[in-house]
Coordinates of C-alpha atoms and ligand atoms in Angstrom, one line a residue:
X198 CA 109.4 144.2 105.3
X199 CA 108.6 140.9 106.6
X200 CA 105.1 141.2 108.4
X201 CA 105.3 138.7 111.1
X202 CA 102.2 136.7 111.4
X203 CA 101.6 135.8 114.8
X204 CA 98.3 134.3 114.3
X205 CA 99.7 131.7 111.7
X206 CA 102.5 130.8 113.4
X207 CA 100.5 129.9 116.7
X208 CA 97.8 128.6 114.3
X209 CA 100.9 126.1 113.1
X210 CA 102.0 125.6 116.6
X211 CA 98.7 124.3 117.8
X212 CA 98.6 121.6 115.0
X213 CA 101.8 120.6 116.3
X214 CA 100.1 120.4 119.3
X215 CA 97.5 118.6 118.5
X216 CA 99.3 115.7 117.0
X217 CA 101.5 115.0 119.6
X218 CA 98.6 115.1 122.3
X219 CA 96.9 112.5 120.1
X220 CA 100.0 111.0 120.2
X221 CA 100.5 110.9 123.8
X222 CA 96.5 110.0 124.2
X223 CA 97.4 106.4 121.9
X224 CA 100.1 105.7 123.8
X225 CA 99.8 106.3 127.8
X226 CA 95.7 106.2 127.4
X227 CA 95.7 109.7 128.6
X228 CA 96.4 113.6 127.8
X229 CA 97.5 116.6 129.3
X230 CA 95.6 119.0 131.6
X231 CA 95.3 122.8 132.2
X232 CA 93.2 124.0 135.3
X233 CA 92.9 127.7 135.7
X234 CA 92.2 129.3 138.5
X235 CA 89.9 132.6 137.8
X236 CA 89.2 135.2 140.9
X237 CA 87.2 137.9 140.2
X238 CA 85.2 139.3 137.6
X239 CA 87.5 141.4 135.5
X240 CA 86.5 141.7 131.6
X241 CA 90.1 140.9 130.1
X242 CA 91.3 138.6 132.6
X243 CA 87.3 136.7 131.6
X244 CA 88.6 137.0 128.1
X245 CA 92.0 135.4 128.2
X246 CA 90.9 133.1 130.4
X247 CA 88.0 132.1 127.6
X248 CA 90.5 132.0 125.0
X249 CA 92.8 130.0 126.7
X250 CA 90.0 127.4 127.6
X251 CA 89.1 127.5 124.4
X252 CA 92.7 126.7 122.8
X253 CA 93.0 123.9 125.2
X254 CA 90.5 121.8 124.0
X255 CA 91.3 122.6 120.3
X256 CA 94.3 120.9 120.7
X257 CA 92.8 118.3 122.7
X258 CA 93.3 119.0 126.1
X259 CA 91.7 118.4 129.4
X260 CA 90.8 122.2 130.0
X261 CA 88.7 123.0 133.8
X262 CA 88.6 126.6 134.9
X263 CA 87.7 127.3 138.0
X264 CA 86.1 130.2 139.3
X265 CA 86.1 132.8 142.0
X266 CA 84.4 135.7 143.3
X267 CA 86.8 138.5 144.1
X268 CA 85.9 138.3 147.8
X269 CA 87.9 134.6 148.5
X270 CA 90.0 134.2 151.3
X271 CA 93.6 133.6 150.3
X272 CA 93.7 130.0 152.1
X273 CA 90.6 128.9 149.9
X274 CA 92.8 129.7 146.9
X275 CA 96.1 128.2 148.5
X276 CA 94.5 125.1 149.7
X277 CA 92.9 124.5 146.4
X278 CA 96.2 124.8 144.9
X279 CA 97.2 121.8 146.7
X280 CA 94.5 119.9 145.6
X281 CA 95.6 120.7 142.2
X282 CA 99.1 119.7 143.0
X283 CA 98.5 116.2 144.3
X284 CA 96.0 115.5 141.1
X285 CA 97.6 113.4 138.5
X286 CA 94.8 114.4 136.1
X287 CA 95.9 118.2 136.2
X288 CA 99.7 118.4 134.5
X289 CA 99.3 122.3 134.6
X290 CA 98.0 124.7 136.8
X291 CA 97.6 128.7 135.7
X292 CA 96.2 131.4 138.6
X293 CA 94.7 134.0 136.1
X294 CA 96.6 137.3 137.4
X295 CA 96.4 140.5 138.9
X296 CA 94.6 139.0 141.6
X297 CA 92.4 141.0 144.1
X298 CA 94.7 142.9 147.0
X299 CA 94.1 140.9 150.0
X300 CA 95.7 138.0 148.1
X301 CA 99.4 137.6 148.0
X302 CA 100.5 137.1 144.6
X303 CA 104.1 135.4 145.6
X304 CA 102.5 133.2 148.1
X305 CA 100.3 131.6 145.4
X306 CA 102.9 131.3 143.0
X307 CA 104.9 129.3 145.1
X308 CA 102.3 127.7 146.1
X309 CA 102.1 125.5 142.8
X310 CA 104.3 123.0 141.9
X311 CA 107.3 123.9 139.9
X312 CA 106.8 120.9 137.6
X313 CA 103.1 122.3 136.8
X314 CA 103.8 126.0 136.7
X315 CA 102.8 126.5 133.4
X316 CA 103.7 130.2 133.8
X317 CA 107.2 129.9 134.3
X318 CA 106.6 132.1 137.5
X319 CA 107.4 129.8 140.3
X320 CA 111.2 130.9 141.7
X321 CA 112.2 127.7 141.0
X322 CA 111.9 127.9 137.5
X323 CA 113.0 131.1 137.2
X324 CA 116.1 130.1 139.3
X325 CA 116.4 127.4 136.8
X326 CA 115.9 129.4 133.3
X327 CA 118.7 131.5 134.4
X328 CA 121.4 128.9 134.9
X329 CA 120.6 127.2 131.8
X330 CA 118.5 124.1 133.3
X331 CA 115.2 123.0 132.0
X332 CA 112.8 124.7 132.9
X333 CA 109.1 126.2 132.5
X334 CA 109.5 129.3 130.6
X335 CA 106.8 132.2 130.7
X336 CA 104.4 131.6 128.2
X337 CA 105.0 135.5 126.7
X338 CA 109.0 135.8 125.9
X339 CA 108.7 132.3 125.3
X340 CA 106.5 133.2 121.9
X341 CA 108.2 136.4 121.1
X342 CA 111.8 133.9 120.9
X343 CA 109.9 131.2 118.6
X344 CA 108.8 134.4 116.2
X345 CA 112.6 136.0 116.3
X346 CA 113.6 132.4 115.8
X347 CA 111.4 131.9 112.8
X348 CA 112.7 134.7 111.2
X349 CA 116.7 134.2 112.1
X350 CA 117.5 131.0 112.8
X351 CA 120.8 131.9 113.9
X352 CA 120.7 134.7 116.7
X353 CA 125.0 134.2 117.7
X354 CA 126.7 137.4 118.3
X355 CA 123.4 139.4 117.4
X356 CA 122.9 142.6 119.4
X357 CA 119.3 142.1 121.0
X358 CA 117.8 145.5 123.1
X359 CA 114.7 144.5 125.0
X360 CA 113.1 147.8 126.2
X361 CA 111.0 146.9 129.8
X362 CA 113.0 144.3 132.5
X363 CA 109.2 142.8 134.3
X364 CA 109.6 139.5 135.3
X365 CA 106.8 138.5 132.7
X366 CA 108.2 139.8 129.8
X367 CA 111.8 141.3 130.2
X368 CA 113.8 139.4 132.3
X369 CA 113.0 135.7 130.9
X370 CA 113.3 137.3 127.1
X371 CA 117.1 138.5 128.6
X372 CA 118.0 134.4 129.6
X373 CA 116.2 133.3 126.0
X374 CA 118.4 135.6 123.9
X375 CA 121.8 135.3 126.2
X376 CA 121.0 131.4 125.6
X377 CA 121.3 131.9 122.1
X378 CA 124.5 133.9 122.1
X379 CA 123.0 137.2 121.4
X380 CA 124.7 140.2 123.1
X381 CA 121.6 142.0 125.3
X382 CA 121.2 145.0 126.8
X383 CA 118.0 145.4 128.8
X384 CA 116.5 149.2 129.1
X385 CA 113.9 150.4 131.4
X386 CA 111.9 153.5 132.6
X387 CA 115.1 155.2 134.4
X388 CA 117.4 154.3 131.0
X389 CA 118.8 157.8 129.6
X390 CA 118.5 158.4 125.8
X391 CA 116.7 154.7 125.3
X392 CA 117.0 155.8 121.0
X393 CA 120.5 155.9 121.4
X394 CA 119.9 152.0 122.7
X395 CA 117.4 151.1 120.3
X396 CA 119.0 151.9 117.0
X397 CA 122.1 149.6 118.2
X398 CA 119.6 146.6 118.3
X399 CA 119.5 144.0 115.6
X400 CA 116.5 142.9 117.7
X401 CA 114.2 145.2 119.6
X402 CA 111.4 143.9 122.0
X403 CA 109.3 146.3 123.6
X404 CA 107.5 145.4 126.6
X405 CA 106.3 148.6 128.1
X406 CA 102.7 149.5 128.0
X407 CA 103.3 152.7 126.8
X408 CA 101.2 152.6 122.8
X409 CA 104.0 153.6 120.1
X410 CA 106.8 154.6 121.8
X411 CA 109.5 152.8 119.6
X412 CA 109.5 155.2 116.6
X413 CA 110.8 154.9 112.7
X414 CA 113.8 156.6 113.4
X415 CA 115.0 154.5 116.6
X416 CA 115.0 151.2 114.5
X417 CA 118.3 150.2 112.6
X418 CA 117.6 149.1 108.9
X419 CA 117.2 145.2 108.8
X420 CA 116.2 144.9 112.3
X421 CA 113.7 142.3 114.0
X422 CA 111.2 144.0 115.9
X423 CA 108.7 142.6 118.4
X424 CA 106.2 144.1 120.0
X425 CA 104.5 142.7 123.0
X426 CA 102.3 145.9 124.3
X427 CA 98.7 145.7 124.0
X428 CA 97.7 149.3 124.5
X429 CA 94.0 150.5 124.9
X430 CA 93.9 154.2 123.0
X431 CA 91.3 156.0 121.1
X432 CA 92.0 154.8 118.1
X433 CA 91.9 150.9 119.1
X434 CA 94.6 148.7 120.4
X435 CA 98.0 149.6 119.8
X436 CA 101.5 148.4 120.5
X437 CA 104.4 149.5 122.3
X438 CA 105.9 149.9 118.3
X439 CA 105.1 152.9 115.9
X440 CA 103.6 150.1 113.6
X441 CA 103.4 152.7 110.3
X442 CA 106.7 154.2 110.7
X443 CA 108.5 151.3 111.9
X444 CA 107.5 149.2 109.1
X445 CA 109.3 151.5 106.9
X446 CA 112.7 150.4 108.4
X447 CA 112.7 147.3 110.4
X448 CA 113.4 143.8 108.3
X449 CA 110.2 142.2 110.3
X450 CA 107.8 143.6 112.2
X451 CA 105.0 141.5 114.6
X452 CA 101.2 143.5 114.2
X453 CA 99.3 144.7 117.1
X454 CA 97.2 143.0 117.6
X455 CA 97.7 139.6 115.7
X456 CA 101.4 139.2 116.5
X457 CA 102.8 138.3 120.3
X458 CA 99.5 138.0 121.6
X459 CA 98.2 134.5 119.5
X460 CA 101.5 133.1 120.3
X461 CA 101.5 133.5 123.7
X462 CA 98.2 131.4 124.4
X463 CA 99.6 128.4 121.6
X464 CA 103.2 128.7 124.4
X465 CA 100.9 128.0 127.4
X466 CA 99.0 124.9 125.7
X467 CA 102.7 123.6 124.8
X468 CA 104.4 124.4 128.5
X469 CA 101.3 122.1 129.7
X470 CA 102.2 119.2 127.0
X471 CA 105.8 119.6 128.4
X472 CA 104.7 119.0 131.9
X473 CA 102.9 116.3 131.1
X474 CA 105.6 115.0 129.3
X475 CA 108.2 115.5 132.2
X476 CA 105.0 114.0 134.9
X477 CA 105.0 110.4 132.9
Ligands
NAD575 P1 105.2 146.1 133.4 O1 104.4 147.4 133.7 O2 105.4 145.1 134.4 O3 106.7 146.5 132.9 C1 106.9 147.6 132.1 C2 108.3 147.8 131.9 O4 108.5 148.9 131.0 C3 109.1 148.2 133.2 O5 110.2 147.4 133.3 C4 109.5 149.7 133.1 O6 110.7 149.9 133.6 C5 109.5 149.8 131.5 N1 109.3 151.2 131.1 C6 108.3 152.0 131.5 N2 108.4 153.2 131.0 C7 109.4 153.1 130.1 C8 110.0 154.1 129.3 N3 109.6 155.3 129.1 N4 111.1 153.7 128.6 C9 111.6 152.4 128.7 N5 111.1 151.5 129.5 C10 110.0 151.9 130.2 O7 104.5 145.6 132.1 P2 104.5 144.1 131.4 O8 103.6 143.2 132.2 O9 105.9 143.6 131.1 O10 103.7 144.4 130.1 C11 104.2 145.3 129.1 C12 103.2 145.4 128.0 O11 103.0 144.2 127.4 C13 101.8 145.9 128.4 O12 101.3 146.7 127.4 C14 101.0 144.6 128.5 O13 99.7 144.7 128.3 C15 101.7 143.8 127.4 N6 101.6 142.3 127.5 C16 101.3 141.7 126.4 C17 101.2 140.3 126.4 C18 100.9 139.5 125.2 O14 100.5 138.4 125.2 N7 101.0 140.2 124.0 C19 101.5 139.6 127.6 C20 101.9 140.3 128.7 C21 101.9 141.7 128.6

């Protein structure tokens, strides 16, 4: 079994990275920018958040975040957005979700620019994903297709079953793998007998949030499975993927955590170099 390494391959994709900002920097006298909006004082949203900062200026970006208490007015947030909009400094802007209740989560996603939606959230560019234009694509499915890709280069005709349809993980996966020919059938809380789904599935991604769901037994020999859940249990984080029995049968296999997870941060420092790219 081919033990994908997440952590590598986003390792590798920030070097990329970091060349072509450098790059860019020679040539145009300037690099690309993230600005992150942070509300709140939630430990893993404090932790991505960090990580993603962090990331940033590894590969030699312009990284602010900016910073919140829970109790900020909605228009505070919305007008700041705007700011962030008409700055040619900023090529990117992420807000940091869930945000706190009395903020609306679709007004400030449509709030930012489409060409600096680094999260692929914006209607715009989801409108645009699923005709087939260029788009932003969200920074999650968009890692998970790069590590299915790394393993089969060629995904035409392959039967893909992607088990959760959210609008961060499911639905963007869905236009990725119809992009690339594969036959896809998306499964969800109310699918009946979702085994009887999974074993047909020369890929399986599980975006659920339920920790080892996917057993041995569901997974067709040879299969590429990804796992994107990053379940809190007793015995430390776990996936959505029995890791230990699936291993047994799949032909590659992403660890939780060290698999989705790295990739999806190295995605978001390489929608903002796109934007960038797009903005000059
Ligand atoms: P979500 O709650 O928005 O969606 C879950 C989906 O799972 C829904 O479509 C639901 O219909 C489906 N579902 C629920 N129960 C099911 C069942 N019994 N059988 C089949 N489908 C079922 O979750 P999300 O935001 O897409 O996140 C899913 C998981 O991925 C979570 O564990 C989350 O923490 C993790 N996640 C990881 C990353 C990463 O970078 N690795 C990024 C985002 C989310």
């Amino acid at each position: 079994m081919i033990l994908i390494d997440g952590k590598k391959e986003a390792a590798s994709l920030r070097e990329e990275l970091k060349k072509e900002v450098s790059e860019l920097k020679a040539k145009y006298n300037k690099v690309p920018g993230l600005t992150v909006i942070l509300i709140g004082d939630l430990t893993p949203s404090q932790i991505y958040v960090r990580n993603k900062e962090k990331s940033a200026k590894e590969v030699g970006l312009n990284s602010e975040v900016i910073k919140y208490p829970d109790s900020v007015e909605e228009i505070t947030i919305l007008n700041k957005i705007h700011e962030l909009n008409q700055d040619d400094t900023v090529s990117g802007i992420l807000v940091q979700l869930p945000l706190p209740k009395h903020i609306n989560k679709k007004k400030v996603i449509e709030a930012i620019l489409p060409q600096k939606d680094v999260d692929g959230f914006h209607p715009v560019n989801v409108g645009n994903l699923s005709s087939g234009y260029d788009s932003s694509v969200p920074c999650t499915p968009l890692g998970c297709y790069l590590l299915i890709k790394k393993i089969e280069p060629n995904l035409n005709g392959k039967k893909a079953v992607l088990v959760g349809r959210s609008n961060l993980n499911g639905k963007p996966m869905t236009q990725l793998l119809l992009k690339e020919n594969c036959t896809v059938t998306i499964t969800h809380s109310k699918t009946k007998d979702l085994k009887n789904e999974c074993v047909k599935g020369d890929i399986i991604v599980a975006a659920v949030g339920i920790p080892e769901l996917i057993k041995g037994d569901w997974v067709k020999k040879d299969a590429i499975v990804i796992d994107v859940g990053i379940n809190k249990t007793e015995k430390g984080i776990v996936g959505d993927v029995d890791f230990r029995e699936v291993s047994k049968h799949a032909k590659a296999l992403t660890p939780v955590p060290g698999g989705v997870g790295p990739m999806t941060i190295a995605c978001l420092l390489k929608n903002t170099v796109e934007c960038f790219k797009k903005s000059i």
